[in-house]
Coordinates of C-alpha atoms in Angstrom, one line a residue:
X9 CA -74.7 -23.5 -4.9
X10 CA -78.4 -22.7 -5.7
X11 CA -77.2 -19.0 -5.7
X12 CA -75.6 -19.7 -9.3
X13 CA -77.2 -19.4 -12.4
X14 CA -74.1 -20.7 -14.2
X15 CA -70.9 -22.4 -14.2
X16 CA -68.4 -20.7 -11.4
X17 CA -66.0 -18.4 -12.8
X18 CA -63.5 -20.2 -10.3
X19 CA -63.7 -23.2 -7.8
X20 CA -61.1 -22.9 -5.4
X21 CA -60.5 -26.3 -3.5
X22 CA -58.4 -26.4 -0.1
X23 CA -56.9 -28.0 2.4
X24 CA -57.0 -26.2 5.7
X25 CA -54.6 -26.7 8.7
X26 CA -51.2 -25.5 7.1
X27 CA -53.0 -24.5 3.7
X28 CA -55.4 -22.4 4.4
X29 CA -55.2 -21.7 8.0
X30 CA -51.4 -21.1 8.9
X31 CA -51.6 -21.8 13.1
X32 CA -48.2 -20.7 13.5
X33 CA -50.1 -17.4 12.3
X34 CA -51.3 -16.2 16.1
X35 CA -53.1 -12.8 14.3
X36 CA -54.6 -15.1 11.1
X37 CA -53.2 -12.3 8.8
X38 CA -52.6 -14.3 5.9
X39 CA -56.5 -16.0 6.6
X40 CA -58.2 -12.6 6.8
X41 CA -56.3 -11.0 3.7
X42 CA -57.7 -14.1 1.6
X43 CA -61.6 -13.0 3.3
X44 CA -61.2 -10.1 1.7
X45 CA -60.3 -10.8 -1.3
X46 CA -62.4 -13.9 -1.9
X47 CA -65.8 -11.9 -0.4
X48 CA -65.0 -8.5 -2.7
X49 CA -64.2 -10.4 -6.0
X50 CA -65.3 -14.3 -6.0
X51 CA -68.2 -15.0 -3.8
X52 CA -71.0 -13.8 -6.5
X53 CA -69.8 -15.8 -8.8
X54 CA -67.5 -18.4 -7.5
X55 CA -67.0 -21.1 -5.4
X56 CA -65.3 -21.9 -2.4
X57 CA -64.4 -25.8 -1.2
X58 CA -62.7 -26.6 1.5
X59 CA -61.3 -30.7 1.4
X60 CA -60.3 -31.3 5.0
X61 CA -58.7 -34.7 6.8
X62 CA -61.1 -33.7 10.1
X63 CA -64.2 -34.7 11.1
X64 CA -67.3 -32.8 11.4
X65 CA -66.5 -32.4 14.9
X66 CA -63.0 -31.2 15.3
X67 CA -63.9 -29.2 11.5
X68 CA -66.4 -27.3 13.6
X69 CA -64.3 -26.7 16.4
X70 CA -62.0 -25.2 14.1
X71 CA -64.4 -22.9 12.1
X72 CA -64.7 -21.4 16.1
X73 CA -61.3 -20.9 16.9
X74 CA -60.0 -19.1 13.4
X75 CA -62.3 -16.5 11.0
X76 CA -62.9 -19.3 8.2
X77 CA -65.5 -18.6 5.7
X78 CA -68.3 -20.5 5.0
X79 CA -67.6 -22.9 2.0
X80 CA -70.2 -23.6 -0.7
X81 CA -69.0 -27.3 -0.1
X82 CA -67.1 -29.1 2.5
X83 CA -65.4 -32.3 1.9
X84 CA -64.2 -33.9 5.3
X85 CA -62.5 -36.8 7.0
X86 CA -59.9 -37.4 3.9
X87 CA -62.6 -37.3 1.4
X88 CA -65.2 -39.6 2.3
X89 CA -67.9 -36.8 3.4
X90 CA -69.2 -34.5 1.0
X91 CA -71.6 -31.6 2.3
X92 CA -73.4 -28.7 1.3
X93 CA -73.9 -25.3 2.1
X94 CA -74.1 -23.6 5.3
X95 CA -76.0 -26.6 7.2
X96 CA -74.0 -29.5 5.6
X97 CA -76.2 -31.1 3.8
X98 CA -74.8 -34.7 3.7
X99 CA -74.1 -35.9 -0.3
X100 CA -76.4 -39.7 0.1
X101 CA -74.5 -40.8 -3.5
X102 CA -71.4 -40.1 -2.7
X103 CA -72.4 -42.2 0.6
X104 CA -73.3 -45.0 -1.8
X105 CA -70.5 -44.9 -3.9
X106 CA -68.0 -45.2 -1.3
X107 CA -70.1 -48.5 0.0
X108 CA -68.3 -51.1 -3.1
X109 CA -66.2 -53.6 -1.1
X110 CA -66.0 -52.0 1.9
X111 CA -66.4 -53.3 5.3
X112 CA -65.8 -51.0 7.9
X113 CA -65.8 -53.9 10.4
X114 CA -63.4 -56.1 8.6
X115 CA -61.0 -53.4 8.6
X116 CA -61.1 -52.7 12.5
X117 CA -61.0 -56.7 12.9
X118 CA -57.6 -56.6 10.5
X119 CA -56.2 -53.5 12.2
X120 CA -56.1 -54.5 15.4
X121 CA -53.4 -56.8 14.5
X122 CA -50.9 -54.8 14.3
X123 CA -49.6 -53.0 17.9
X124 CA -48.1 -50.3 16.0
X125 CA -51.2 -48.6 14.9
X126 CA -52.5 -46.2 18.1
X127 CA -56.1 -45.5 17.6
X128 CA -56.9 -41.6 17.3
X129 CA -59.8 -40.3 18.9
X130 CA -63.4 -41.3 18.3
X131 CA -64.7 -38.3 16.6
X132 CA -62.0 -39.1 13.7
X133 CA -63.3 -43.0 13.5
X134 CA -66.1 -42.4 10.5
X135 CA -68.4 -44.7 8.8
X136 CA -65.8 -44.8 5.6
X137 CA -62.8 -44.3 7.6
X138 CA -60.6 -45.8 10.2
X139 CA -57.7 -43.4 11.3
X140 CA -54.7 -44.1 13.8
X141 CA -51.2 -42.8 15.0
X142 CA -48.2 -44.4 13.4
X143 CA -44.6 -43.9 13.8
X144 CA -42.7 -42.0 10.9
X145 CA -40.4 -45.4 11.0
X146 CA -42.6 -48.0 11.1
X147 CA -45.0 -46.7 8.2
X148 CA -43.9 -48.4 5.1
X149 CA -44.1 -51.8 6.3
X150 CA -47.1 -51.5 8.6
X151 CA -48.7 -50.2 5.2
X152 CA -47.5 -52.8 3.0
X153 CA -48.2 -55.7 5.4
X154 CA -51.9 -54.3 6.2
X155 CA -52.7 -53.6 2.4
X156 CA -52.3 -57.2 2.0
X157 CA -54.3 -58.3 5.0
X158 CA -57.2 -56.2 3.7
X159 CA -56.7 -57.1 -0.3
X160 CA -57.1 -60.9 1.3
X161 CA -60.5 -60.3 2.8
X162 CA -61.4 -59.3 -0.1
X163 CA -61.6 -55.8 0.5
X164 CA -60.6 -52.9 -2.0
X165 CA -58.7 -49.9 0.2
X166 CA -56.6 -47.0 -0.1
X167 CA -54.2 -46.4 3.0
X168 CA -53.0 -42.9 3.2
X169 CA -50.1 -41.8 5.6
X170 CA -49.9 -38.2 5.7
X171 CA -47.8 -35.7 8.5
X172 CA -45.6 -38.0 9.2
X173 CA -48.2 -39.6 12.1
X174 CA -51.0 -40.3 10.7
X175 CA -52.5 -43.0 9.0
X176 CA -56.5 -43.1 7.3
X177 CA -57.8 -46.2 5.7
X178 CA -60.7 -45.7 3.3
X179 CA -62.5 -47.3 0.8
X180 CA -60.6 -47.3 -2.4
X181 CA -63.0 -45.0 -4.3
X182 CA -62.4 -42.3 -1.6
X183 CA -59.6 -39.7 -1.1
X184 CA -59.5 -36.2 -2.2
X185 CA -59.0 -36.6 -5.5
X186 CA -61.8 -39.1 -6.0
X187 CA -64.4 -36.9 -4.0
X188 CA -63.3 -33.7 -6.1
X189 CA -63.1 -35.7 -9.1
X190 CA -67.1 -37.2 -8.3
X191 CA -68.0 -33.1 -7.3
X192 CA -66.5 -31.9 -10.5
X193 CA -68.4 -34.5 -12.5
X194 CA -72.1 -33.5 -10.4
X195 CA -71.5 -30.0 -11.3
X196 CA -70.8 -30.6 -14.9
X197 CA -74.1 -32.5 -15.1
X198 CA -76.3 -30.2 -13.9
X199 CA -74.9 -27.0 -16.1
X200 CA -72.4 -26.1 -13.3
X201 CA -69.2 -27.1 -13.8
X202 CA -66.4 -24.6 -12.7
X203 CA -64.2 -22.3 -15.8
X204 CA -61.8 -23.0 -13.4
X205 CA -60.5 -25.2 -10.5
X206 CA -57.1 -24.5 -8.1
X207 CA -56.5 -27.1 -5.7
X208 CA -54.0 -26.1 -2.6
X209 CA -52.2 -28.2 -0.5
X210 CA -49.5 -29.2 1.7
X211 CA -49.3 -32.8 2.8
X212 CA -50.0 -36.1 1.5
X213 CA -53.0 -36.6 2.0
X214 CA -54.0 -33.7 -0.8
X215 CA -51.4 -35.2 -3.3
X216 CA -54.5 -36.8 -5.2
X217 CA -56.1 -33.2 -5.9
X218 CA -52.6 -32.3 -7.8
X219 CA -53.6 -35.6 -10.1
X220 CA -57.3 -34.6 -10.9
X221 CA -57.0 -33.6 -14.6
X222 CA -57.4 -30.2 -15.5
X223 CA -57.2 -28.7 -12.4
X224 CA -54.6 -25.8 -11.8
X225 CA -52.6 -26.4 -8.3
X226 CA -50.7 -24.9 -5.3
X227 CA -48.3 -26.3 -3.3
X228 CA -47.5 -23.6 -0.3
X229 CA -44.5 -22.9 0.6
X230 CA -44.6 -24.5 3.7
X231 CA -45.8 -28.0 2.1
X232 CA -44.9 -31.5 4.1
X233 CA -41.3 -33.1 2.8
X234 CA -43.5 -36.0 1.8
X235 CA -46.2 -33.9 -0.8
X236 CA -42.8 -32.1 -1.8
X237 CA -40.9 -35.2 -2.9
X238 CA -44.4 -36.2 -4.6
X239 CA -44.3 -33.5 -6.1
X240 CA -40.5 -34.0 -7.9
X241 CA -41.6 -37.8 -9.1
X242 CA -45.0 -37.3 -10.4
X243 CA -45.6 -33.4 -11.5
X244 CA -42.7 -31.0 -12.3
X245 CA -42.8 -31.1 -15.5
X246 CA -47.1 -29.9 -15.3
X247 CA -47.0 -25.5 -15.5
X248 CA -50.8 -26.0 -14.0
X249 CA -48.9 -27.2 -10.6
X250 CA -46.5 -24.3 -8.5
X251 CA -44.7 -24.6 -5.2
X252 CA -45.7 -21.1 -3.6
X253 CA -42.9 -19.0 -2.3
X254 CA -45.7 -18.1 0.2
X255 CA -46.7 -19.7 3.3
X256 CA -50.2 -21.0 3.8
X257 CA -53.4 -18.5 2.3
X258 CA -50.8 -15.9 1.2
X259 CA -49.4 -19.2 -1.0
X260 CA -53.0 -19.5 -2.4
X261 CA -53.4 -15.9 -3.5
X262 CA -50.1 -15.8 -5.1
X263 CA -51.3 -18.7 -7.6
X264 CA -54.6 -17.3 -8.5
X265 CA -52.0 -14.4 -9.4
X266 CA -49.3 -16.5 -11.6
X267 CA -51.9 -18.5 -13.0
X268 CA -54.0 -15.5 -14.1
X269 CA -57.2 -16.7 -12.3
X270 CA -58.7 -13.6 -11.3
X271 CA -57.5 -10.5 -8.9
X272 CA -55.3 -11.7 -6.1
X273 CA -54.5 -8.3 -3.8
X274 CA -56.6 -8.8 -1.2
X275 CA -58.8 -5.1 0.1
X276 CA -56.5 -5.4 3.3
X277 CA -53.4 -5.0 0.7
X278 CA -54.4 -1.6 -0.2
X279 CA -53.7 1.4 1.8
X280 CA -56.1 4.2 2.1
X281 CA -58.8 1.2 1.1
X282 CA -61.8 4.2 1.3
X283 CA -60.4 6.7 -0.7
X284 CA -59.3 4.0 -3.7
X285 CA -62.6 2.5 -4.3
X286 CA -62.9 2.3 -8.6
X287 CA -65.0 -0.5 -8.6
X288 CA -68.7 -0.2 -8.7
X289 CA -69.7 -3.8 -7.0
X290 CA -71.7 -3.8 -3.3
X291 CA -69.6 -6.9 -2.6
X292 CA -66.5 -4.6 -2.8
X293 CA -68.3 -1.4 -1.2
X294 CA -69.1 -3.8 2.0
X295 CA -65.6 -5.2 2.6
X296 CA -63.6 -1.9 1.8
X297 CA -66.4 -0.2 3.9
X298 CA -65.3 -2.7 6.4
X299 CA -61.9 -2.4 6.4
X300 CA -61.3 1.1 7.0
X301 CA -63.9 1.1 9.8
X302 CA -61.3 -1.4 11.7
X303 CA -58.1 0.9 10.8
X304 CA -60.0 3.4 12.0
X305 CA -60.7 1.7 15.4
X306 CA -57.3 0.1 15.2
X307 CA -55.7 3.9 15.0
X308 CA -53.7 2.0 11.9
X309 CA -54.8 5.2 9.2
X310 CA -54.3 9.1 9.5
X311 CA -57.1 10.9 11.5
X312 CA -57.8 13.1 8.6
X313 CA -60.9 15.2 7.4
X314 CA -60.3 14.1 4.0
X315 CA -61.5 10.4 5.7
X316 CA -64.9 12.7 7.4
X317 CA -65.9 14.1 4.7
X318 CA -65.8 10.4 2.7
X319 CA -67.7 9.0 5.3
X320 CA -70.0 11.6 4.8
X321 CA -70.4 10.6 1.6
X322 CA -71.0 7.0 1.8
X323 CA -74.3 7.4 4.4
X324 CA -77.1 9.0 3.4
X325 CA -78.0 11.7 6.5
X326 CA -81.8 11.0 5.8
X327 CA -81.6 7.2 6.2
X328 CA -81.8 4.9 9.2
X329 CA -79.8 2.2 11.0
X330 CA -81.0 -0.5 13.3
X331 CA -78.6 -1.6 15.7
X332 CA -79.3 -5.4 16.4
X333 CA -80.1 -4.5 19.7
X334 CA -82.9 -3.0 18.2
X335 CA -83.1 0.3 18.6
X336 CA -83.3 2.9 15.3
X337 CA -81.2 5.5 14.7
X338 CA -80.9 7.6 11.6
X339 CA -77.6 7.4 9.5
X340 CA -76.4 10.8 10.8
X341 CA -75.8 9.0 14.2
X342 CA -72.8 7.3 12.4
X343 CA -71.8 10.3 10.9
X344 CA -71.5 12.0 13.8
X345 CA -70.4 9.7 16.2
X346 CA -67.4 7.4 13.9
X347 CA -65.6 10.0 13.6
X348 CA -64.5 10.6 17.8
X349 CA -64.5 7.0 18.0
X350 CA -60.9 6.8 16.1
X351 CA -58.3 4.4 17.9
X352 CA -61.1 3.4 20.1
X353 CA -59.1 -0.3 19.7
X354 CA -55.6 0.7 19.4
X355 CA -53.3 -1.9 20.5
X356 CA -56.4 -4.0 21.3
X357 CA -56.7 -7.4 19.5
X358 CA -59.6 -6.3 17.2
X359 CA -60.8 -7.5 13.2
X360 CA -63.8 -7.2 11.3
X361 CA -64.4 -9.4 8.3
X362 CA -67.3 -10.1 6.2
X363 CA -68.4 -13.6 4.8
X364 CA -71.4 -14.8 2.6
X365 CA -71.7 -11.4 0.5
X366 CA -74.9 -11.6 -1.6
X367 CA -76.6 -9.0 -3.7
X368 CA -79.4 -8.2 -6.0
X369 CA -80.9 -5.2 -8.4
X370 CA -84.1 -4.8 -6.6
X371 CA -84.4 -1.8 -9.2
X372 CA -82.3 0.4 -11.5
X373 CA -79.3 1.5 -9.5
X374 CA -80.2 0.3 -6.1
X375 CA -79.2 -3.0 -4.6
X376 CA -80.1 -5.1 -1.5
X377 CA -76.9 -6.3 0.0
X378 CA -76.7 -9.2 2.5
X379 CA -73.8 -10.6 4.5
X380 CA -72.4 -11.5 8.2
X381 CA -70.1 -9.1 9.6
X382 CA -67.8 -10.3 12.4
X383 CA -66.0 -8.7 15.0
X384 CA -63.0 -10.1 17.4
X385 CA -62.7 -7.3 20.0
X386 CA -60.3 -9.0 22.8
X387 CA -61.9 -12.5 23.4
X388 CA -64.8 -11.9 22.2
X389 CA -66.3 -12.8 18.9
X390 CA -69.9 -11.7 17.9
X391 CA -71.9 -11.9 14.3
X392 CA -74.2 -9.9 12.8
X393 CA -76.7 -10.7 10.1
X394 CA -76.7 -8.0 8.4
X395 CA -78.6 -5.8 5.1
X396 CA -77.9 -2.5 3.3
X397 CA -79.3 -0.9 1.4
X398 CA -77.2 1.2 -1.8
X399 CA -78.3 3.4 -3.9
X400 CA -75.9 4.6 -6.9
X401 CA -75.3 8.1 -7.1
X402 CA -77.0 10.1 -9.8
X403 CA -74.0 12.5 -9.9
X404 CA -71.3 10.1 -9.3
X405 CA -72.5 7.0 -11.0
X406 CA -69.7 5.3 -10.2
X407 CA -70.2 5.5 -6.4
X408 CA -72.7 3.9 -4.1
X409 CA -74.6 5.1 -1.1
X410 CA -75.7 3.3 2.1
X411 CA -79.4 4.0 2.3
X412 CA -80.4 1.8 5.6
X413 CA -78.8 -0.3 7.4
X414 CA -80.7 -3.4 9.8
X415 CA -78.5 -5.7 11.5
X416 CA -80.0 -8.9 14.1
X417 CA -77.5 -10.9 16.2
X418 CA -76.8 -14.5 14.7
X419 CA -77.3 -17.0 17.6
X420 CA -75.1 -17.3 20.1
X421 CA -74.1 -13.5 19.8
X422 CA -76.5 -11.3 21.4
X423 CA -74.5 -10.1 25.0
X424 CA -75.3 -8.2 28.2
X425 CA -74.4 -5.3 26.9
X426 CA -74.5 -4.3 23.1
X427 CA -73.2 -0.6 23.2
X428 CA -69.6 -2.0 22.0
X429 CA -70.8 -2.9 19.3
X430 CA -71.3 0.2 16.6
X431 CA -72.0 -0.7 13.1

């Protein structure tokens, strides 16, 4: 958040399985459309939350299986973590908060009282949460009868049953709509609070974000029986909350449409993406840049010299590249070599996407642009840490121009051989 000066022009706040990532989504279509979009217009100036039942653990397990971006915030385990930033740095006051009449071993003492509650796995059992399996059946009076156990110990909890399995119980002050509600109020304080927030959702356990006041909300298409029927009895009659006709991230975008949030067609929406460049933004230049490079190498756009002599355009022949291998080449390598490398990938399970776009003016009309660019190719998944530099073109102001190019391998990434990778 450090990188704002200001409040965010838009906070988006989301769940992820079935909201944000749609797993019955084998190519993450819908995920990689919403990249785009959120990395051209919204990362400069925006911010990105994602409010998660999981754990640390099986979050991060999840961040390496599908092309998530990196969130400014993270809010885990059915709101009772708040972190920040890339390296999740733990909120200590929200830690605090969540500490009023709670006894974490009271509630394991009262729980194992009832034979209808299945312990999940340890990596979900957290300091301000205890989570188990219950039958769909069985949950109404297991809930009713173990709210009054607790209440007697003198204990003040919120039990949340959400996907028609699974059951959290967690301090009373925690839940979604309780952590976004305490984030909301820490940003206002220190100058930052959000122009605007949409929460998303699909399943009970995000009904209390739909509740936070203010907020605009989502409901995807593909949203739970039990958030739908919440949905009917509590907020109808509130235009700031929609049901999506769309499933999952495509849901998302559709409301920052119909609530007039911002843009909301994603880079990967337009065709001919190099050739329909208007805005003058190095966040946009990388991604479209980006884009076309894997239609090019997906054989997806026409192998035309209208495309060469663009790319010709966009490089400047006297600069340099360092491939993070490490070895310099000068810009006209790319130039002459991108061009025989069309369809390279072609019928080959192969994306590129960019994440954590920043920029600066380092002097009139050139900027220093910074970001990792990923790349699937098959089964294996590689980042670069990448900079360019742009220049803005005295005769065509409204254009930028790539004057170097250094890329290093983000840990984990560098392989036996590097020559696959290009650019």
């Amino acid at each position: 958040m450090d990188r704002l000066n200001g409040s965010a022009n838009l906070m988006i706040v989301s769940d992820l399985d079935y909201t944000m990532v749609d797993h019955d989504d084998s190519e993450n279509l819908a995920l990689l459309r919403f990249n785009a979009l959120w990395e051209a217009y919204y990362r400069h100036n925006s911010l990105l939350v994602f409010s998660t039942g999981r754990s640390p653990t099986i979050y991060k397990e999840l961040r390496k299986q599908k092309p998530l971006l990196t969130p400014d915030i993270t809010i885990m385990s059915v709101g009772t973590e708040i972190t920040y930033g890339e390296t999740m740095i733990p909120d200590e006051g929200w830690k605090q908060y969540l500490d009023h009449k709670w006894n974490r071993d009271i509630v394991v003492e009262e729980t194992a009282k009832f034979p209808e509650l299945t312990s999940q796995s340890e990596t979900e059992q957290r300091p301000h949460k205890v989570s188990f399996y219950l039958e769909k059946g069985k949950a109404s009076k297991v809930v009713q009868a173990l709210s009054k156990c607790l209440e007697s110990r003198g204990l003040e909890v919120k039990i949340i049953y959400s996907n028609g399995i699974a059951l959290d119980v967690l301090p009373q002050a925690a839940g979604k709509g309780r952590a976004l509600d305490f984030l909301l109020q820490k940003l206002k304080a220190d100058g930052l609070g959000p122009l605007n927030t949409l929460v998303c959702g699909d399943s009970g356990n995000d009904a209390e974000l739909f509740g936070v006041p203010e907020v605009y909300g989502v409901m995807v298409s593909n949203a739970q029986e039990e958030l739908v029927e919440w949905y009917a009895q509590n907020t109808r009659d509130n235009a700031q909350i929609t049901h999506a006709t769309e499933r999952c991230a495509a849901g998302i975008m559709q409301a920052i449409g119909n609530f007039s949030l911002g843009p909301n067609v994603s880079p990967r929406d337009i065709k001919d993406s190099m050739l329909n460049i208007k805005i003058l933004s190095p966040s946009h230049e990388v991604v479209m840049f980006y884009q076309f490079y894997e239609r090019w190498m997906r054989g997806e756009i026409v192998n035309s010299e209208q495309y060469i002599q663009n790319l010709k355009s966009i490089f400047n022949s006297t600069g340099n590249f360092v491939h993070p291998s490490g070895v310099d080449r000068p810009m006209q390598h790319i130039i002459d070599t991108l061009p025989n490398m069309f369809g390279e990938k072609q019928g080959l399970d192969f994306r590129v996407w960019i994440d954590r776009v920043s920029f600066a003016e380092v002097s009139l009309g050139s900027w220093l642009v910074n970001f990792d660019k990923w790349e699937l190719s098959g089964n294996e998944l590689r980042c670069c840490l990448t900079k360019v530099l742009m220049n803005s073109k005295v005769d065509a102001p409204n254009k930028l121009t790539w004057m170097h190019l250094h890329q290093t391998w983000l840990d984990g990434s560098e392989g036996k051989d590097d020559t696959p990778w290009f650019i």
